[in-house]
Coordinates of C-alpha atoms in Angstrom, one line a residue:
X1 CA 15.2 13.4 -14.1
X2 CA 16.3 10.5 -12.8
X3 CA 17.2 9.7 -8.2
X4 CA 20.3 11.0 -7.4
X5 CA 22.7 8.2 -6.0
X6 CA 21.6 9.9 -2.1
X7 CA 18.1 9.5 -2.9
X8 CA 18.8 6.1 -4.6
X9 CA 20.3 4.7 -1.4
X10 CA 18.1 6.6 0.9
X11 CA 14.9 4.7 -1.0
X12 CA 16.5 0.9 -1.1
X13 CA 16.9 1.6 2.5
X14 CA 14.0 2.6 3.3
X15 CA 12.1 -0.3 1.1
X16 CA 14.4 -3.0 3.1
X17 CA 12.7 -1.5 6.0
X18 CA 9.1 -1.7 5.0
X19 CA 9.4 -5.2 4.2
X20 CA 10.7 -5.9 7.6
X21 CA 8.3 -4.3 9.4
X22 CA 4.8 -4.4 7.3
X23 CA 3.7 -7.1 9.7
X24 CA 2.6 -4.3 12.0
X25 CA 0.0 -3.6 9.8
X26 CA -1.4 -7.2 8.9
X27 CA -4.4 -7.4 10.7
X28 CA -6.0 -10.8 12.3
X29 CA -8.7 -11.9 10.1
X30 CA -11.4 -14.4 10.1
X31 CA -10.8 -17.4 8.0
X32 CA -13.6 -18.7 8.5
X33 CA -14.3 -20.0 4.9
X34 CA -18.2 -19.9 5.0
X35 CA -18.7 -16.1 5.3
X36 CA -20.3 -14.6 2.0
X37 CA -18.7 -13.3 -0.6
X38 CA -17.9 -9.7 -0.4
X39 CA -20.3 -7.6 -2.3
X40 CA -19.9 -4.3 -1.7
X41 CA -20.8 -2.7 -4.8
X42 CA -18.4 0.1 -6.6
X43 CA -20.1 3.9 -7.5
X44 CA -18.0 4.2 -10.3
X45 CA -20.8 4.0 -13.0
X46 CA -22.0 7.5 -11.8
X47 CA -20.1 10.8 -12.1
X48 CA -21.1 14.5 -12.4
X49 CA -19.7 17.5 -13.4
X50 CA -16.5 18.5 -12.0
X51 CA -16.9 22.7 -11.8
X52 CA -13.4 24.5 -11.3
X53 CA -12.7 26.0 -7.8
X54 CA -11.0 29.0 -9.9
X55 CA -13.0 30.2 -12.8
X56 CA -10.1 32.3 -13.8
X57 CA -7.7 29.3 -14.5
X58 CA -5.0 29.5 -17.7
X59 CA -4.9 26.1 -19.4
X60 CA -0.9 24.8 -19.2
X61 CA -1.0 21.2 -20.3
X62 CA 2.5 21.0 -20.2
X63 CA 2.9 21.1 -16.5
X64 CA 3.7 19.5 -13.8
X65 CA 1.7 15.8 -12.7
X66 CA 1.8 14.1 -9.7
X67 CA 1.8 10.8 -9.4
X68 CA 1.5 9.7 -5.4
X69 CA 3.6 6.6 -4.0
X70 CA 2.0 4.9 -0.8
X71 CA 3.3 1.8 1.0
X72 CA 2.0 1.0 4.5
X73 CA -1.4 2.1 5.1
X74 CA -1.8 1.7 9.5
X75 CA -0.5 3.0 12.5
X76 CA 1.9 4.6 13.6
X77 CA 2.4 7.9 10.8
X78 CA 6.0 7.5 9.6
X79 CA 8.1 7.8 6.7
X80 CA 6.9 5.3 4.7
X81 CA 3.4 4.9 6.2
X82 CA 0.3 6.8 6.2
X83 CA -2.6 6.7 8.8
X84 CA -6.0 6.4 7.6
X85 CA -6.5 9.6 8.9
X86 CA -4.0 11.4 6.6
X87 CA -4.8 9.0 4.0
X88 CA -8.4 10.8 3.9
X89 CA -6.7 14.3 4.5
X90 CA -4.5 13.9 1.4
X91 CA -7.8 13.1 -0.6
X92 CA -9.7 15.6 0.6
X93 CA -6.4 18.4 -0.2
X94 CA -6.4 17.3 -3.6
X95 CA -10.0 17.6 -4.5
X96 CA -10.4 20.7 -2.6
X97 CA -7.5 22.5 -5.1
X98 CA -8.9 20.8 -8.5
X99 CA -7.2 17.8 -8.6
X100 CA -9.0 15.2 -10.9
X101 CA -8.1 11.1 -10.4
X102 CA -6.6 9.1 -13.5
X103 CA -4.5 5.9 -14.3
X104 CA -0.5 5.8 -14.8
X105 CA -1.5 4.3 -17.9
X106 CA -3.6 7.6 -18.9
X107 CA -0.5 9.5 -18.1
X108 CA 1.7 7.1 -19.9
X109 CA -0.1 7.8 -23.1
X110 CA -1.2 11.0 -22.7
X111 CA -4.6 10.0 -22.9
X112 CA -6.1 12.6 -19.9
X113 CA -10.0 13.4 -20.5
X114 CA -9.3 15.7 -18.1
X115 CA -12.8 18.7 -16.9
X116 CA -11.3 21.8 -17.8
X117 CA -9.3 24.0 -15.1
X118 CA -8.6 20.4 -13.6
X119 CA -5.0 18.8 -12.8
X120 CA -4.7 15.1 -13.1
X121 CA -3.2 13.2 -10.8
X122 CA -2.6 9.3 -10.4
X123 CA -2.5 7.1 -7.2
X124 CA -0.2 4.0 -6.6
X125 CA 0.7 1.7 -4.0
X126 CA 3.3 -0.9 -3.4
X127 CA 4.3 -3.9 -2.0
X128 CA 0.5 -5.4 -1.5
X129 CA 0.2 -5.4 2.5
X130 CA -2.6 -5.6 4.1
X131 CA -3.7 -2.2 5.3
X132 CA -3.7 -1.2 1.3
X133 CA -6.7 -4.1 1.0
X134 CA -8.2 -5.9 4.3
X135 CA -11.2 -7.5 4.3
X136 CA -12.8 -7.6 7.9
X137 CA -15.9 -9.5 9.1
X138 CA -19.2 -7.5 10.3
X139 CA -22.3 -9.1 11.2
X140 CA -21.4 -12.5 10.0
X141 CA -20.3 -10.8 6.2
X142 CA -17.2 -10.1 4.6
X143 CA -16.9 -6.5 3.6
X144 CA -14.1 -4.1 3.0
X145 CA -12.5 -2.7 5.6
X146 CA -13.2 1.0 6.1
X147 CA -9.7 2.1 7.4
X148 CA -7.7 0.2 5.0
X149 CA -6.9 2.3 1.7
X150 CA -9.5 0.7 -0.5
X151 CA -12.0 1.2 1.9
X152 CA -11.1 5.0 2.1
X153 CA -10.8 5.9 -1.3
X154 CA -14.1 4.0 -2.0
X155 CA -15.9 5.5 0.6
X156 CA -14.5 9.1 -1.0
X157 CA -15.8 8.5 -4.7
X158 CA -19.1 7.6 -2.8
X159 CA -19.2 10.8 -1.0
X160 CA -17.8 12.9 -4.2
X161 CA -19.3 11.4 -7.4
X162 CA -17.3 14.2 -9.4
X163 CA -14.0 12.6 -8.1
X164 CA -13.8 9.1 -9.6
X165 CA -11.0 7.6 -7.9
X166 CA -8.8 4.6 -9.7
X167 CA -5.4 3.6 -8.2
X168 CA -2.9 1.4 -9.2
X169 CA -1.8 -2.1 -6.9
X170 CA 2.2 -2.4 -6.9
X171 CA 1.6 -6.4 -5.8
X172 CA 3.8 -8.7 -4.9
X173 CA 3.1 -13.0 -5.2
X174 CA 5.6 -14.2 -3.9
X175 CA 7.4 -12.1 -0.8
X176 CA 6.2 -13.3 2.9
X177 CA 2.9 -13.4 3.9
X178 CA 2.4 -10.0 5.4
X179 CA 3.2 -8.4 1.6
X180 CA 1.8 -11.6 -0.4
X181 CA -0.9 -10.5 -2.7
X182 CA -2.5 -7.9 0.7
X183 CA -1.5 -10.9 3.3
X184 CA -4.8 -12.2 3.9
X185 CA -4.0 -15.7 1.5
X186 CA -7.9 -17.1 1.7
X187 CA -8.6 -14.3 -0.2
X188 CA -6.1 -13.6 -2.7
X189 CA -8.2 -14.8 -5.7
X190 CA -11.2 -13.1 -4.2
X191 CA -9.5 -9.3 -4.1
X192 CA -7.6 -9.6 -7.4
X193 CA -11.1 -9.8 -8.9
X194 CA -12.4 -7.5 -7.3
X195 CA -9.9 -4.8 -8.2
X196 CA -9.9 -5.8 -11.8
X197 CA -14.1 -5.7 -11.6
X198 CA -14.2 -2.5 -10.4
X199 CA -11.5 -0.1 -12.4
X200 CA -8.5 -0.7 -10.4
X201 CA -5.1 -2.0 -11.7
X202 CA -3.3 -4.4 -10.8
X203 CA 0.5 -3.5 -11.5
X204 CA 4.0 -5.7 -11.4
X205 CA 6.5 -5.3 -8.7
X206 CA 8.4 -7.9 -9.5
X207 CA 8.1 -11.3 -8.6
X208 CA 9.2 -11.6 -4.4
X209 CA 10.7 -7.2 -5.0
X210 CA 13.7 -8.4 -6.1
X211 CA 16.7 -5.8 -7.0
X212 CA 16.7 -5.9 -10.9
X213 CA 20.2 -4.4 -10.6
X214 CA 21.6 -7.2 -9.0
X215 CA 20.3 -10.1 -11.7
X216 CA 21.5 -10.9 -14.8
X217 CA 19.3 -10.6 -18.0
X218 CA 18.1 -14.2 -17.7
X219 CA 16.8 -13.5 -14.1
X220 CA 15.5 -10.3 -15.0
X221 CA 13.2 -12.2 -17.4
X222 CA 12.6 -15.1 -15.2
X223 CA 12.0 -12.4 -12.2
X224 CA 9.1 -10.6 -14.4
X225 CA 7.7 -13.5 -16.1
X226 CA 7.2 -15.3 -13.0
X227 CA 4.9 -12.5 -12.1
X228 CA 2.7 -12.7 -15.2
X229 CA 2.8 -16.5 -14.6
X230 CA 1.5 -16.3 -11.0
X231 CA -1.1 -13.3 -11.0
X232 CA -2.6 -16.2 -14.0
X233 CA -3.6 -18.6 -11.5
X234 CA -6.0 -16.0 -10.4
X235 CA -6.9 -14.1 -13.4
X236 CA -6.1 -16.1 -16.2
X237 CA -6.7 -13.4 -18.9
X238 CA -4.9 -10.7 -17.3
X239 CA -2.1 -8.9 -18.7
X240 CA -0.2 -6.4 -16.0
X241 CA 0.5 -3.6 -18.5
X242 CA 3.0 -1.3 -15.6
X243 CA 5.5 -1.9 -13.5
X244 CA 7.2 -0.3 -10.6
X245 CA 10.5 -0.6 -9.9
X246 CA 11.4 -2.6 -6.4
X247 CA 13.8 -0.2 -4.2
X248 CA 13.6 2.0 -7.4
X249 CA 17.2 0.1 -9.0
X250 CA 16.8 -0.1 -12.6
X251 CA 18.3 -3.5 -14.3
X252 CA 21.6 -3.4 -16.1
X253 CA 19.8 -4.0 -19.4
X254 CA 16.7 -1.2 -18.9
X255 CA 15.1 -2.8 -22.1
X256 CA 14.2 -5.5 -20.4
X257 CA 11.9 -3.8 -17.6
X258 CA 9.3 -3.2 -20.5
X259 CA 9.8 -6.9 -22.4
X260 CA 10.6 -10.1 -22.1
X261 CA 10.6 -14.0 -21.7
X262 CA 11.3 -16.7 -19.7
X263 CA 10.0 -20.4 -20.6
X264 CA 7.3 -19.2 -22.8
X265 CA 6.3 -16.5 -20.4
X266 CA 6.4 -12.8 -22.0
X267 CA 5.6 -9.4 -20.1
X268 CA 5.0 -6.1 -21.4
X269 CA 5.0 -2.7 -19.5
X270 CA 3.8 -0.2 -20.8
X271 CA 5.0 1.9 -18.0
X272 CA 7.7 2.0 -15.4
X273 CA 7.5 4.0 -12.3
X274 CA 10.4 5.1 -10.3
X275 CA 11.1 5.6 -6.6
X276 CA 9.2 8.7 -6.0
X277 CA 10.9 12.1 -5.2
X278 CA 9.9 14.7 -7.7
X279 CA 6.5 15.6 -9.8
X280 CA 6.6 14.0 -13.4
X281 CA 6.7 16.4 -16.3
X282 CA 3.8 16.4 -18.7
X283 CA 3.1 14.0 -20.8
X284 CA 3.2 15.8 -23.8
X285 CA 6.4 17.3 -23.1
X286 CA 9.7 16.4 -24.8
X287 CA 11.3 15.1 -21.7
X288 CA 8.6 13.1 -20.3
X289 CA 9.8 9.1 -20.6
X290 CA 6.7 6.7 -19.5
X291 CA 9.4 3.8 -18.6
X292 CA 10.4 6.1 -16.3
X293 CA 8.1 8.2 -14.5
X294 CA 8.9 10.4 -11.8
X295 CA 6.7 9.4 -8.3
X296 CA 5.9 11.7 -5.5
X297 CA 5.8 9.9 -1.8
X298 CA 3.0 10.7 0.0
X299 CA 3.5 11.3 3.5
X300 CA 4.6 14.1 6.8
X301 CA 8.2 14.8 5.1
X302 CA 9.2 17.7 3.3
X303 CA 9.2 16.4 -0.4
X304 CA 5.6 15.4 0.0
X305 CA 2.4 16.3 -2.0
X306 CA 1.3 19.5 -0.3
X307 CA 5.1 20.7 -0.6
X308 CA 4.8 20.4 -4.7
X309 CA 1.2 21.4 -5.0
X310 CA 1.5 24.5 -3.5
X311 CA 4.9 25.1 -4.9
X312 CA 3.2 24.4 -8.6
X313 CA 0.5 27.3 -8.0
X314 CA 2.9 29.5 -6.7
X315 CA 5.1 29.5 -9.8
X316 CA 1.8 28.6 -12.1
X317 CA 4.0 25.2 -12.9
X318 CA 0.9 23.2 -12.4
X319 CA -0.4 20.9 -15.5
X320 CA -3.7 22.4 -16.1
X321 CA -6.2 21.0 -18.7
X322 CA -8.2 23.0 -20.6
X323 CA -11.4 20.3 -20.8
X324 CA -10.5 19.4 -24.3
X325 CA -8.7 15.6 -24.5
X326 CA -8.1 16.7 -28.5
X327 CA -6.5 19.6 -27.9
X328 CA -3.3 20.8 -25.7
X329 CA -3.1 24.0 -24.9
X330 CA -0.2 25.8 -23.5
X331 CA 1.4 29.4 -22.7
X332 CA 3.2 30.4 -25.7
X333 CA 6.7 30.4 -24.0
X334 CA 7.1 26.6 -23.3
X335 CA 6.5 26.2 -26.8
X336 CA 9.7 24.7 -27.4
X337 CA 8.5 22.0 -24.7
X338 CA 6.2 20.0 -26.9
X339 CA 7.5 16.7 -27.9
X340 CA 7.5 16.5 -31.5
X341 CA 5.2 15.0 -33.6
X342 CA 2.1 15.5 -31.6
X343 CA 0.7 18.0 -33.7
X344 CA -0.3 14.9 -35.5
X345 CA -2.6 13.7 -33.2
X346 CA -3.4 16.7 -31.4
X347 CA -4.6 20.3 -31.6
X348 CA -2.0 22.4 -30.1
X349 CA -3.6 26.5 -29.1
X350 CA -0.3 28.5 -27.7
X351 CA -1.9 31.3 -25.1
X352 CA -0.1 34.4 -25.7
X353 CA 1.2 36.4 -22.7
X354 CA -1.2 39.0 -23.1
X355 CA -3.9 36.4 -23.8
X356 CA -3.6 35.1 -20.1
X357 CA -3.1 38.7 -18.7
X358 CA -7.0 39.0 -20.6
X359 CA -7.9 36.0 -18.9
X360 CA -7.3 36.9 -15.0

């Protein structure tokens, strides 16, 4: 399901207002060029059994996914900012009601080695300011800022090695400073490496968050290309594989948001998120499109997380993985759900109705 024409207008609004305004969240840093290095080191080598809060679950693995949408990460709460407060709190609600972290790209292919009675979930963040990556100074070294998203979510997979957090970076090169690349422009190169280094992705938003629906097909593929072109002067061998759509406006010619060239340039998305506003369907069901993949936007509003997670367990429209990445399993009734051909490459168990009545 794609935004209605409201929502569609209500987002590009919206947007147009973050990039006005993110400059309340860049933070003054030190640029002093002789600090060390950062070397904070990531925990995401270790990882330990992720045990069900509800040993009674039904496997349904083609339900409902979220996958969240931040933008500002700073002070004051509003509608397209979080706190680092709630920022923690919406962590801490997802792993307290089984939650389990993957990548868009995981979603995209289906690919979710998921611990059983477990719903994956995936994190992104656009526009690159600097409350979504800061680096501070603290006793003469360079380290991660603890209230800044990065900081937070690795402080969490620190504190819950069952919960291995990954998130993809919406980025933008070439916008003003306070959305270029996290805004902190000594240390572009620096956090681009460290993302990649340490499991995060690093995702297109177009070169300077252009609308696609306003350029022709030459400047769509001049627009993406000269994204690929410039994340290369910091990581040469890097290949964005997603993108998200700026203000959520698809191009005239929708082919071209997956591939294309300009002056020997080429992109390929894998993926294309949308402007966020419902959950995604499964991936394994018959209506799920991965260039274009529903987004839910995190935040105090009504069509937030909390609002669909506890609306999914009420109706039992939750995705909910049965442990094996082989096999889907599913209630019997949504059997006409499944996208076809997947038998192929999967082992599909329907639960019968009386099966899950067994089961509670």
């Amino acid at each position: 399901m794609l935004l209605s024409s409201r929502q569609t207008v209500i987002a590009a609004l919206a947007c147009c207002s973050i990039l006005s305004s993110c400059s309340q969240n860049n933070s003054n840093t030190s640029k002093n060029d002789s600090i060390p290095r950062e070397a904070v080191d990531s925990s995401k080598a270790i990882t330990t059994a992720a045990t069900p809060k509800n040993p009674d679950f039904i496997p349904n693995e083609l339900g409902k996914v979220m996958v969240l949408e931040y933008h500002l990460i700073g002070h004051p709460e509003d509608r397209w900012r979080r706190t680092p407060e709630n920022f923690r709190k919406d962590l801490q609600m997802l792993y307290d009601n089984d939650f389990y972290p993957v990548s868009v790209l995981d979603i995209a292919h289906g690919n979710l080695n998921v611990p059983a009675g477990k719903t994956p979930f995936a994190i992104t963040l656009d526009d690159s300011s600097a409350g979504q990556f800061r680096y501070i100074e603290k006793n003469g070294k360079l380290i991660i800022d603890p209230e800044c998203a990065l900081g937070i979510m690795e402080d969490f997979k620190k504190k819950h090695l069952d919960f291995p957090i990954t998130a993809t970076f919406y980025v933008l090169p070439a916008i003003k400073p306070t959305l270029r690349l996290f805004a902190q422009p000594e240390y572009k190169k620096q956090k681009l490496e460290w993302l990649v280094k340490n499991g995060y992705e690093i995702g297109s938003h177009n070169w300077y968050h252009s609308m696609l629906s306003k350029l022709s097909d030459a400047e769509v593929q001049k627009h993406l290309s000269m994204f690929v072109k410039e994340i290369r002067e910091f990581l040469p061998d890097y290949d964005a594989k997603t993108m998200a759509l700026p203000l959520g406006m698809h191009a005239k010619n929708r082919a071209l948001e997956s591939k294309g060239e300009f002056e020997g340039t080429k992109y390929n998305h894998e993926a294309v998120m949308l402007v966020g506003s419902v959950s995604s369907v499964s991936p394994y069901s018959k209506d799920f499109n991965r260039l274009a993949i529903q987004r839910v936007q995190a935040g105090e509003h009504t069509e937030n997380p909390e609002t669909f997670m506890k609306s999914q367990i009420k109706h039992k429209t939750r995705f909910v993985s049965d442990g094996d990445p082989k096999t889907i399993s599913a209630p019997e009734k949504l059997k006409d759900q499944l996208k076809p051909g997947l038998e192929k490459k999967y082992n599909i168990t329907w639960i019968k109705e009386d099966e899950q009545v067994a089961q509670k």
